[in-house]
CSV table of C-alpha atoms and ligand atoms in Angstrom, one decimal:
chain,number,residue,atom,x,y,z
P,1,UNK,CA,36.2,17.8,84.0
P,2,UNK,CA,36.9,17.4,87.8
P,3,UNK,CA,39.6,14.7,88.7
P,4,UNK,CA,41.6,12.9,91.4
P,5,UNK,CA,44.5,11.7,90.9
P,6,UNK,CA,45.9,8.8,93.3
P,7,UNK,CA,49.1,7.4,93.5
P,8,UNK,CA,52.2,6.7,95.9
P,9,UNK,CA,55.4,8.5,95.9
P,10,UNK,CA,57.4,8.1,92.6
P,11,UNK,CA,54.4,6.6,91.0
P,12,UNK,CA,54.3,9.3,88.4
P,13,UNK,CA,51.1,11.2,89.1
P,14,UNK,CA,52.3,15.0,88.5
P,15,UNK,CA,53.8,13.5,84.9
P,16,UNK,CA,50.6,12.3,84.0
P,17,UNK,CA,48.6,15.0,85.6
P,18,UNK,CA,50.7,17.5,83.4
P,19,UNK,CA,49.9,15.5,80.2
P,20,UNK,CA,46.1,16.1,81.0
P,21,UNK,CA,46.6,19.5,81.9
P,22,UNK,CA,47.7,20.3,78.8
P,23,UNK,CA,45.1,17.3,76.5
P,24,UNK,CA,42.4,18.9,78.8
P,25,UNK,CA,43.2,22.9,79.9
P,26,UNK,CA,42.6,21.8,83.3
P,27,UNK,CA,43.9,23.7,86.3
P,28,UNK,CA,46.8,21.8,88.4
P,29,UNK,CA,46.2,21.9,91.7
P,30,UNK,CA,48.9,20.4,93.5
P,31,UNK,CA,49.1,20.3,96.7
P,32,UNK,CA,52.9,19.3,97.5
P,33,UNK,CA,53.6,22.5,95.2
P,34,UNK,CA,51.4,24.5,96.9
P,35,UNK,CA,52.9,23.7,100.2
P,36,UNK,CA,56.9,24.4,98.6
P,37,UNK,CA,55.8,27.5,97.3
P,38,UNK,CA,54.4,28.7,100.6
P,39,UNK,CA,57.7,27.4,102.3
P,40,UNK,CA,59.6,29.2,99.8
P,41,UNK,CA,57.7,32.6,100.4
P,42,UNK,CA,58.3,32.1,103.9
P,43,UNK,CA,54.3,32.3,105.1
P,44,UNK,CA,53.0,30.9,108.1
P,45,UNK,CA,51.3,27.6,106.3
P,46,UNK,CA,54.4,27.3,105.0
P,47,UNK,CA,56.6,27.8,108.0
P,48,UNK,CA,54.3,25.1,110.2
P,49,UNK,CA,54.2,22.7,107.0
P,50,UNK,CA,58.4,22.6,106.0
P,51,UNK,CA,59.5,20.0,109.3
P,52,UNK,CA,56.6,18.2,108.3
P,53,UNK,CA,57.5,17.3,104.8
P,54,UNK,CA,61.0,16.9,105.4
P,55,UNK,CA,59.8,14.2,107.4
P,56,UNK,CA,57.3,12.7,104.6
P,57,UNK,CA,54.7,13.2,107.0
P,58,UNK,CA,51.6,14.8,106.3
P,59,UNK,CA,50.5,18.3,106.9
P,60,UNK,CA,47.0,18.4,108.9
P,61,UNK,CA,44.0,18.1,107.2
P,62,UNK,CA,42.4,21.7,108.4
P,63,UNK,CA,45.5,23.4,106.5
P,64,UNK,CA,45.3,20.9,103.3
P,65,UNK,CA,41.3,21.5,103.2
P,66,UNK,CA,41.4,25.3,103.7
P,67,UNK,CA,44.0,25.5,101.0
P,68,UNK,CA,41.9,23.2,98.5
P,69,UNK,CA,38.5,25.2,99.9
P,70,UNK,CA,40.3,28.8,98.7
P,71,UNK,CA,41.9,27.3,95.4
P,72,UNK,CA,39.1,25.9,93.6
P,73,UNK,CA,37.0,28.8,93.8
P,74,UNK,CA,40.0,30.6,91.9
P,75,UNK,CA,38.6,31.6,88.2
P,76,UNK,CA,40.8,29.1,86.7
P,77,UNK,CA,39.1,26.1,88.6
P,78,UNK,CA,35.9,27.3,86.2
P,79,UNK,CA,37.0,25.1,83.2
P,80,UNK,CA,37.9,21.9,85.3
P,81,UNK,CA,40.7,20.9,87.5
P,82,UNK,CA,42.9,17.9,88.4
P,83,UNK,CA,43.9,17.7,91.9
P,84,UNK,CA,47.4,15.9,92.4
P,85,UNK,CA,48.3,15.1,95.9
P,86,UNK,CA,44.8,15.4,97.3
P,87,UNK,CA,42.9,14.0,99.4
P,88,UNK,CA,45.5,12.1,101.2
P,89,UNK,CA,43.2,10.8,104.0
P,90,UNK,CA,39.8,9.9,104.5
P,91,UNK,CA,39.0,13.1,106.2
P,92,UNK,CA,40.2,15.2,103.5
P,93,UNK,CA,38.3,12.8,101.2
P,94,UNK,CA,35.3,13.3,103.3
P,95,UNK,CA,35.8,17.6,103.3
P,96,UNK,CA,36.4,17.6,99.5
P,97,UNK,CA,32.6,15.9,99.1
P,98,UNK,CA,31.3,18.7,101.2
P,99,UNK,CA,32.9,21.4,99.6
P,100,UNK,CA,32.0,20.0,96.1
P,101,UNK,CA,28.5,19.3,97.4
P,102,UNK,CA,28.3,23.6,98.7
P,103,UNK,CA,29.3,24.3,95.4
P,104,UNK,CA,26.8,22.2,93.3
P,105,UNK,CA,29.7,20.2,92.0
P,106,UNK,CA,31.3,16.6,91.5
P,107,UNK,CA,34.2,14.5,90.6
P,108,UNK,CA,33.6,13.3,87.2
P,109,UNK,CA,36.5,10.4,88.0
P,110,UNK,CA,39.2,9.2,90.4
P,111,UNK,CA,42.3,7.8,89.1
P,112,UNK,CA,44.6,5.5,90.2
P,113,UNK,CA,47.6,5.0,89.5
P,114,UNK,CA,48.9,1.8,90.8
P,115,UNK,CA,52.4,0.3,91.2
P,116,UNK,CA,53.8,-2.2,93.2
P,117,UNK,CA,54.8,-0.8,96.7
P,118,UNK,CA,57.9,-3.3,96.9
P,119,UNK,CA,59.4,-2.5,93.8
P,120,UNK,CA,59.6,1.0,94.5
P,121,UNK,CA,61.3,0.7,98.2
P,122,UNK,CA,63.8,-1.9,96.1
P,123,UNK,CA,64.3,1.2,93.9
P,124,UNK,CA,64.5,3.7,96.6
P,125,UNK,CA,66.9,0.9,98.7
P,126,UNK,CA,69.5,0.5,95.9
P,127,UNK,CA,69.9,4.9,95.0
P,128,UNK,CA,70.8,4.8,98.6
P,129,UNK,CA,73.1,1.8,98.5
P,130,UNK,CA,74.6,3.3,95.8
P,131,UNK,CA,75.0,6.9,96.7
P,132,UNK,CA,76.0,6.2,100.4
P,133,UNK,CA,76.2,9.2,102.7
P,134,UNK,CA,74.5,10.9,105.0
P,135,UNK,CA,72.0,13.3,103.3
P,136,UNK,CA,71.0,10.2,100.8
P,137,UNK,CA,70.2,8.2,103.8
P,138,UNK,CA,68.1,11.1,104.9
P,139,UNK,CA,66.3,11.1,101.6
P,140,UNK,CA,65.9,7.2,101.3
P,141,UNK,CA,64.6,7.4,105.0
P,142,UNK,CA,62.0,10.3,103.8
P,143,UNK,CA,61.1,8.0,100.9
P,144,UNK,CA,60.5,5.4,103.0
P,145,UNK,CA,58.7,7.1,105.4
P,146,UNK,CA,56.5,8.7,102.7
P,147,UNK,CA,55.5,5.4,101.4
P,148,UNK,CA,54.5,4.0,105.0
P,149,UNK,CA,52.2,7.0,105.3
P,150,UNK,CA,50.6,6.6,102.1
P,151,UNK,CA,50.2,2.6,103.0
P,152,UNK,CA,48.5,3.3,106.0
P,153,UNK,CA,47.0,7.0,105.5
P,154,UNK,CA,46.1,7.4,101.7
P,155,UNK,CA,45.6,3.9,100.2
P,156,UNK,CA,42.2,3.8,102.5
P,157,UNK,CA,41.6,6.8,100.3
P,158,UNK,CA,41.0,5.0,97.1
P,159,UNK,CA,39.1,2.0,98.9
P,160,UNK,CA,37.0,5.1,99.7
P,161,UNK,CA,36.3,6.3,96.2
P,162,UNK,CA,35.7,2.5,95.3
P,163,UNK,CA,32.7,2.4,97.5
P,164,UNK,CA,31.3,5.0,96.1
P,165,UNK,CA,32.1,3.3,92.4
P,166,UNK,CA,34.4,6.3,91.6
P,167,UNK,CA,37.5,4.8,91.1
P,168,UNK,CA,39.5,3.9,87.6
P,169,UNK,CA,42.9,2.0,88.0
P,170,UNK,CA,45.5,2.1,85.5
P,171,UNK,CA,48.6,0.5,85.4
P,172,UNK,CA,51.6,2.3,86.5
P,173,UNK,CA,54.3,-0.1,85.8
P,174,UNK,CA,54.3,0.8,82.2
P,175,UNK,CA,56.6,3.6,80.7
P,176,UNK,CA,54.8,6.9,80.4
P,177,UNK,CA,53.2,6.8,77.2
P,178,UNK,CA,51.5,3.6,77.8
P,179,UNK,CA,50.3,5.0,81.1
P,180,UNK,CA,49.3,8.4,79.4
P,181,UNK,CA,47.2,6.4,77.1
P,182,UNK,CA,45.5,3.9,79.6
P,183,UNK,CA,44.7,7.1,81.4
P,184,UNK,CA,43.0,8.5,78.5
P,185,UNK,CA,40.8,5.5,77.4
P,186,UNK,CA,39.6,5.4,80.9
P,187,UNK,CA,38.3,9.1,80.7
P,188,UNK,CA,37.1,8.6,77.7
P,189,UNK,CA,34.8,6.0,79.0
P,190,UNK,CA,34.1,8.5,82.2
P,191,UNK,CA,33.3,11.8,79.7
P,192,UNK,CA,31.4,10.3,77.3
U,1,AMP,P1,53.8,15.7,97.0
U,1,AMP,O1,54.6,16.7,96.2
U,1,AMP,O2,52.4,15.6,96.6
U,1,AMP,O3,54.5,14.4,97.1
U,1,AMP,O4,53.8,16.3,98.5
U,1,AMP,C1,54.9,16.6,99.2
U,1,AMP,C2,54.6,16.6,100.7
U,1,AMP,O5,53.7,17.7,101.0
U,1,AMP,C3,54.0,15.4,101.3
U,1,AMP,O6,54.9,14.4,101.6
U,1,AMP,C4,53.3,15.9,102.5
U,1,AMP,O7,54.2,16.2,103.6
U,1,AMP,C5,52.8,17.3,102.0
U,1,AMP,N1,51.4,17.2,101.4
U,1,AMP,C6,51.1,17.4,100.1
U,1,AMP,N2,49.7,17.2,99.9
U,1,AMP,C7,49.2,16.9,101.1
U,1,AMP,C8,47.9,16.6,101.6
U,1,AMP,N3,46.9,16.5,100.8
U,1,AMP,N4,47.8,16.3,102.9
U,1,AMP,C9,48.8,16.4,103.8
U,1,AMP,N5,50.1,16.6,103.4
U,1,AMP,C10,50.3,16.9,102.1
């Protein structure tokens, strides 16, 4: 099984994406844990991509689609994989067809996982309120920032996939379980 998983910030797609890694055996592919581990070893990508994030904007689509291009041909990919944080734009949307295309391959389903936008800037809003200080500010104006860029950059993403008749929306204003299980009822549907 080949999935997307879509999502804002905080809207709990790496939780849910670890629950189907483990239902499912699929590879992980992260992309937001790609880029900290290539920050943390101190490698080139990583060096050009660690200003970037600390802004919560978004790295450029070249790096994101060379790294996806080089990590799904990894022998792990074989069984299936669920990519978390990818595609973020159109572009990448557009490069991850071709690349699946090359390779004979498809996405079996693209999940969404939907929240309202203004609850989770109120959320954001009050931690800073309530932890004051400079570095929280920082983080709350990341956050922000983040959530602006997936407004304008990723949600044209899923309206994307919807086109196409790919996309499955669940509702992530449920606690985990629920969301888990929505998740797999929709899949079930897509697999069967
Ligand atoms: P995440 O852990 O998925 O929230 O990603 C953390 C940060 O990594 C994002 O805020 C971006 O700066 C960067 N990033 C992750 N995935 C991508 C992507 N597909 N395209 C561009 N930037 C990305």
């Amino acid at each position: 099984m080949r999935l997307v998983l879509l999502g804002a910030p905080g809207a709990g797609k790496g939780t849910q994406a670890q629950f189907l890694v483990d239902a499912h055996g699929l590879a992980h592919l992260s992309t937001g844990d790609m880029l900290r581990a290539a920050t943390a070893a101190g490698t080139e990508v990583g060096r050009r991509a660690k200003d970037i994030m600390d802004r919560g904007d978004l790295v450029p689509d070249d790096v994101m689609v060379e790294i996806i291009a080089d990590r799904i041909d990894q022998p792990d990919c074989a069984k299936g994989f669920i990519l978390d944080g990818f595609p973020r734009t159109v572009a990448q949307a557009e490069a991850l067809d071709g690349l699946l295309e090359t390779r004979g391959l498809a996405l079996d389903a693209v999940v969404q996982i939907a929240v309202d936008e203004a609850l989770l800037l109120a959320r954001i809003e009050k931690r800073a309120a309530e932890t004051g200080g400079a570095r929280a500010d920082d983080t709350a104006e990341t956050m922000k920032n983040r959530l602006a860029v997936y407004r304008e950059q990723t949600a044209p993403v899923a309206a994307y996939y919807e086109r196409k008749g790919a996309l499955k929306s669940v509702n992530g204003m449920q606690d985990i379980a629920a969301v888990r299980d929505e998740i797999d009822e929709v899949l079930k549907a897509v697999v069967s």
